PDB file of C-alpha atoms in Angstrom:
ATOM      1  CA  PRO A   1     130.492 127.269 111.271  1.00 93.00           C
ATOM      2  CA  VAL A   2     127.912 130.811 111.212  1.00 95.00           C
ATOM      3  CA  VAL A   3     128.454 132.597 114.577  1.00 95.00           C
ATOM      4  CA  LEU A   4     126.552 135.097 115.604  1.00 95.00           C
ATOM      5  CA  ASP A   5     128.461 137.793 116.915  1.00 95.00           C
ATOM      6  CA  SER A   6     127.080 141.128 117.144  1.00 93.00           C
ATOM      7  CA  HIS A   7     130.185 142.961 118.707  1.00 94.00           C
ATOM      8  CA  LEU A   8     132.942 140.439 117.072  1.00 96.00           C
ATOM      9  CA  ARG A   9     133.500 139.665 120.877  1.00 95.00           C
ATOM     10  CA  THR A  10     135.224 135.952 119.642  1.00 96.00           C
ATOM     11  CA  PRO A  11     138.230 135.043 120.759  1.00 96.00           C
ATOM     12  CA  LEU A  12     141.080 135.494 118.333  1.00 96.00           C
ATOM     13  CA  THR A  13     142.576 132.439 119.112  1.00 95.00           C
ATOM     14  CA  ALA A  14     139.674 130.572 119.508  1.00 95.00           C
ATOM     15  CA  ARG A  15     139.265 127.019 117.858  1.00 94.00           C
ATOM     16  CA  LEU A  16     136.688 128.016 115.452  1.00 94.00           C
ATOM     17  CA  LEU A  17     139.547 130.049 114.116  1.00 95.00           C
ATOM     18  CA  THR A  18     142.716 128.627 114.661  1.00 93.00           C
ATOM     19  CA  GLY A  19     141.538 125.130 114.012  1.00 92.00           C
ATOM     20  CA  PRO A  20     141.311 125.389 109.747  1.00 91.00           C
ATOM     21  CA  ARG A  21     144.753 126.576 109.804  1.00 87.00           C
ATOM     22  CA  SER A  22     146.427 123.099 111.122  1.00 89.00           C
ATOM     23  CA  ASN A  23     143.623 121.033 109.880  1.00 91.00           C
ATOM     24  CA  PRO A  24     142.820 122.204 106.397  1.00 88.00           C
ATOM     25  CA  ARG A  25     139.058 119.760 106.756  1.00 93.00           C
ATOM     26  CA  LEU A  26     137.609 122.319 108.817  1.00 94.00           C
ATOM     27  CA  LYS A  27     135.989 125.639 107.018  1.00 94.00           C
ATOM     28  CA  MET A  28     136.701 129.484 108.475  1.00 95.00           C
ATOM     29  CA  PRO A  29     133.814 130.508 110.412  1.00 96.00           C
ATOM     30  CA  VAL A  30     130.870 133.377 109.304  1.00 97.00           C
ATOM     31  CA  ILE A  31     130.967 135.473 111.740  1.00 97.00           C
ATOM     32  CA  VAL A  32     128.053 137.813 111.950  1.00 97.00           C
ATOM     33  CA  ALA A  33     128.042 141.021 113.475  1.00 96.00           C
ATOM     34  CA  GLY A  34     125.853 143.948 114.754  1.00 95.00           C
ATOM     35  CA  LEU A  35     126.411 147.454 112.573  1.00 93.00           C
ATOM     36  CA  HIS A  36     128.301 149.065 116.164  1.00 91.00           C
ATOM     37  CA  HIS A  37     131.349 146.874 115.835  1.00 94.00           C
ATOM     38  CA  ASP A  38     135.128 147.170 116.247  1.00 95.00           C
ATOM     39  CA  PRO A  39     136.024 147.538 112.654  1.00 96.00           C
ATOM     40  CA  ASP A  40     139.592 147.267 113.642  1.00 97.00           C
ATOM     41  CA  ARG A  41     138.293 144.281 115.634  1.00 97.00           C
ATOM     42  CA  ARG A  42     136.899 142.752 112.145  1.00 97.00           C
ATOM     43  CA  ALA A  43     139.956 143.495 110.203  1.00 98.00           C
ATOM     44  CA  GLN A  44     142.085 141.533 112.898  1.00 97.00           C
ATOM     45  CA  LEU A  45     139.001 138.395 112.376  1.00 97.00           C
ATOM     46  CA  GLU A  46     139.081 138.640 109.221  1.00 97.00           C
ATOM     47  CA  ARG A  47     142.989 138.126 108.442  1.00 96.00           C
ATOM     48  CA  LEU A  48     143.029 135.813 110.525  1.00 95.00           C
ATOM     49  CA  GLY A  49     140.613 133.119 107.643  1.00 95.00           C
ATOM     50  CA  ALA A  50     136.576 134.524 108.895  1.00 96.00           C
ATOM     51  CA  ARG A  51     134.381 135.904 106.724  1.00 97.00           C
ATOM     52  CA  VAL A  52     132.797 138.337 108.667  1.00 98.00           C
ATOM     53  CA  VAL A  53     128.937 140.329 107.569  1.00 97.00           C
ATOM     54  CA  VAL A  54     127.600 142.872 108.808  1.00 97.00           C
ATOM     55  CA  VAL A  55     123.401 143.088 109.492  1.00 96.00           C
ATOM     56  CA  THR A  56     120.720 145.075 111.023  1.00 94.00           C
ATOM     57  CA  THR A  57     119.502 144.054 114.525  1.00 90.00           C
ATOM     58  CA  ASP A  58     116.493 144.006 116.141  1.00 86.00           C
ATOM     59  CA  ALA A  59     114.198 147.186 116.266  1.00 79.00           C
ATOM     60  CA  ASP A  60     113.614 147.623 120.122  1.00 82.00           C
ATOM     61  CA  GLY A  61     117.219 148.643 120.741  1.00 79.00           C
ATOM     62  CA  SER A  62     118.315 145.619 123.079  1.00 81.00           C
ATOM     63  CA  GLY A  63     121.597 144.870 120.157  1.00 82.00           C
ATOM     64  CA  ARG A  64     120.416 141.310 119.058  1.00 88.00           C
ATOM     65  CA  LEU A  65     120.715 140.605 114.953  1.00 93.00           C
ATOM     66  CA  CYS A  66     117.643 140.118 113.410  1.00 93.00           C
ATOM     67  CA  VAL A  67     117.349 136.834 112.382  1.00 93.00           C
ATOM     68  CA  ASP A  68     115.339 137.439 109.239  1.00 92.00           C
ATOM     69  CA  ALA A  69     118.242 139.566 108.261  1.00 95.00           C
ATOM     70  CA  VAL A  70     120.558 136.761 109.581  1.00 95.00           C
ATOM     71  CA  ALA A  71     118.989 134.301 107.708  1.00 94.00           C
ATOM     72  CA  ARG A  72     119.312 136.778 103.889  1.00 95.00           C
ATOM     73  CA  ALA A  73     122.517 137.684 104.092  1.00 96.00           C
ATOM     74  CA  LEU A  74     123.619 133.336 104.830  1.00 96.00           C
ATOM     75  CA  ARG A  75     121.588 132.996 101.509  1.00 95.00           C
ATOM     76  CA  GLN A  76     123.635 135.296  99.875  1.00 96.00           C
ATOM     77  CA  LEU A  77     126.527 133.172 100.775  1.00 96.00           C
ATOM     78  CA  GLY A  78     124.447 130.197  99.567  1.00 95.00           C
ATOM     79  CA  ILE A  79     123.795 128.629 103.605  1.00 94.00           C
ATOM     80  CA  LEU A  80     120.415 127.704 102.936  1.00 91.00           C
ATOM     81  CA  ARG A  81     120.456 124.957 105.995  1.00 90.00           C
ATOM     82  CA  LEU A  82     121.269 125.693 109.221  1.00 89.00           C
ATOM     83  CA  MET A  83     121.731 124.566 112.725  1.00 87.00           C
ATOM     84  CA  VAL A  84     120.718 127.204 115.500  1.00 87.00           C
ATOM     85  CA  GLU A  85     122.059 126.486 119.264  1.00 83.00           C
ATOM     86  CA  GLY A  86     122.237 128.677 121.736  1.00 80.00           C
ATOM     87  CA  GLY A  87     121.073 130.299 124.670  1.00 78.00           C
ATOM     88  CA  ALA A  88     116.910 130.109 125.290  1.00 78.00           C
ATOM     89  CA  ARG A  89     117.013 134.685 124.250  1.00 82.00           C
ATOM     90  CA  VAL A  90     118.231 133.236 120.736  1.00 86.00           C
ATOM     91  CA  ILE A  91     116.368 130.429 120.630  1.00 84.00           C
ATOM     92  CA  GLN A  92     113.427 132.477 120.960  1.00 83.00           C
ATOM     93  CA  ALA A  93     114.408 135.108 118.644  1.00 85.00           C
ATOM     94  CA  PHE A  94     114.673 132.174 115.908  1.00 86.00           C
ATOM     95  CA  LEU A  95     111.708 130.712 116.524  1.00 83.00           C
ATOM     96  CA  ALA A  96     109.319 134.080 116.311  1.00 81.00           C
ATOM     97  CA  SER A  97     110.603 133.479 112.448  1.00 84.00           C
ATOM     98  CA  PRO A  98     109.348 132.200 109.900  1.00 85.00           C
ATOM     99  CA  ILE A  99     112.232 131.181 108.693  1.00 86.00           C
ATOM    100  CA  VAL A 100     112.098 127.635 111.260  1.00 85.00           C
ATOM    101  CA  ASP A 101     110.826 125.528 109.742  1.00 87.00           C
ATOM    102  CA  LEU A 102     112.542 121.621 111.492  1.00 88.00           C
ATOM    103  CA  LEU A 103     112.813 121.792 115.567  1.00 86.00           C
ATOM    104  CA  ILE A 104     114.784 119.772 116.748  1.00 87.00           C
ATOM    105  CA  VAL A 105     114.904 119.152 120.832  1.00 83.00           C
ATOM    106  CA  THR A 106     117.398 117.291 123.547  1.00 85.00           C
ATOM    107  CA  ILE A 107     115.659 116.313 126.972  1.00 83.00           C
ATOM    108  CA  ALA A 108     118.553 115.669 129.380  1.00 83.00           C
ATOM    109  CA  PRO A 109     117.867 114.243 132.285  1.00 82.00           C
ATOM    110  CA  THR A 110     118.847 117.105 134.120  1.00 77.00           C
ATOM    111  CA  LEU A 111     117.395 119.198 136.974  1.00 71.00           C
ATOM    112  CA  VAL A 112     117.083 122.568 136.289  1.00 70.00           C
ATOM    113  CA  GLY A 113     116.713 124.846 139.123  1.00 65.00           C
ATOM    114  CA  GLU A 114     116.580 129.258 140.276  1.00 69.00           C
ATOM    115  CA  ARG A 115     119.838 128.986 138.595  1.00 65.00           C
ATOM    116  CA  GLY A 116     119.584 126.054 135.984  1.00 63.00           C
ATOM    117  CA  VAL A 117     119.284 127.268 131.861  1.00 60.00           C
ATOM    118  CA  ALA A 118     116.788 130.135 130.801  1.00 60.00           C
ATOM    119  CA  ALA A 119     113.625 128.577 129.970  1.00 65.00           C
ATOM    120  CA  VAL A 120     112.082 129.067 126.204  1.00 66.00           C
ATOM    121  CA  LEU A 121     109.197 131.063 125.812  1.00 63.00           C
ATOM    122  CA  ALA A 122     107.111 129.606 123.057  1.00 63.00           C
ATOM    123  CA  PRO A 123     105.542 132.609 120.198  1.00 66.00           C
ATOM    124  CA  ALA A 124     102.404 132.759 120.167  1.00 66.00           C
ATOM    125  CA  GLN A 125     102.790 132.583 116.759  1.00 71.00           C
ATOM    126  CA  ALA A 126     104.067 129.508 116.793  1.00 74.00           C
ATOM    127  CA  SER A 127     103.180 125.980 117.595  1.00 80.00           C
ATOM    128  CA  ILE A 128     105.194 123.065 116.799  1.00 82.00           C
ATOM    129  CA  VAL A 129     104.393 119.087 115.362  1.00 86.00           C
ATOM    130  CA  PRO A 130     106.651 116.479 116.973  1.00 86.00           C
ATOM    131  CA  GLN A 131     107.486 114.234 113.992  1.00 90.00           C
ATOM    132  CA  LEU A 132     110.018 112.012 115.482  1.00 92.00           C
ATOM    133  CA  TYR A 133     111.161 110.933 119.328  1.00 93.00           C
ATOM    134  CA  GLU A 134     114.240 108.945 119.831  1.00 94.00           C
ATOM    135  CA  PRO A 135     116.257 107.327 122.642  1.00 94.00           C
ATOM    136  CA  PHE A 136     119.492 109.052 122.521  1.00 91.00           C
ATOM    137  CA  GLY A 137     121.732 107.875 124.939  1.00 93.00           C
ATOM    138  CA  ARG A 138     119.793 108.597 128.268  1.00 93.00           C
ATOM    139  CA  ASP A 139     118.893 111.765 126.373  1.00 93.00           C
ATOM    140  CA  ILE A 140     115.839 111.599 124.337  1.00 93.00           C
ATOM    141  CA  VAL A 141     115.554 113.999 120.656  1.00 93.00           C
ATOM    142  CA  MET A 142     112.436 115.319 119.666  1.00 91.00           C
ATOM    143  CA  ALA A 143     112.449 116.423 115.672  1.00 92.00           C
ATOM    144  CA  ALA A 144     108.939 118.813 114.855  1.00 91.00           C
ATOM    145  CA  THR A 145     107.959 121.041 112.391  1.00 89.00           C
ATOM    146  CA  ILE A 146     107.262 124.569 112.593  1.00 86.00           C
ATOM    147  CA  GLN A 147     103.239 125.644 112.182  1.00 84.00           C
ATOM    148  CA  HIS A 148     103.726 129.445 111.772  1.00 79.00           C
ATOM    149  CA  GLN A 149     100.011 131.638 112.023  1.00 77.00           C
TER     150      GLN A 149
END
């Protein structure tokens, strides 16, 4: 597993860290942090077995990890494919990057209201080309390729 955690706020008791110690089939996570993280917290996570990788953050001052820097760092570790799960900001950041070539969306029969999940805004420089729609229980899964202009 790969965790994007710019300030290393992952709890030390997270199952992501404790599970692999009790189940050898599970792998310890790679935690990707920004430049401005707590070095003591990094040391604690590494002592527990996590691999902490540090990358630059976006130039807009938001403190968000630079997606392209994340991809380069993971590529250096031999990670060439990545499934991204996240909120609207994480998904938008990845969709805006030319590194994304496949999008899989699960559509659930759930109404989203004023307090619902934030919508993902499609970046102007990318469009999706649906390849497959597949029912999955009550949900529908769509796979699409991404075309970047």
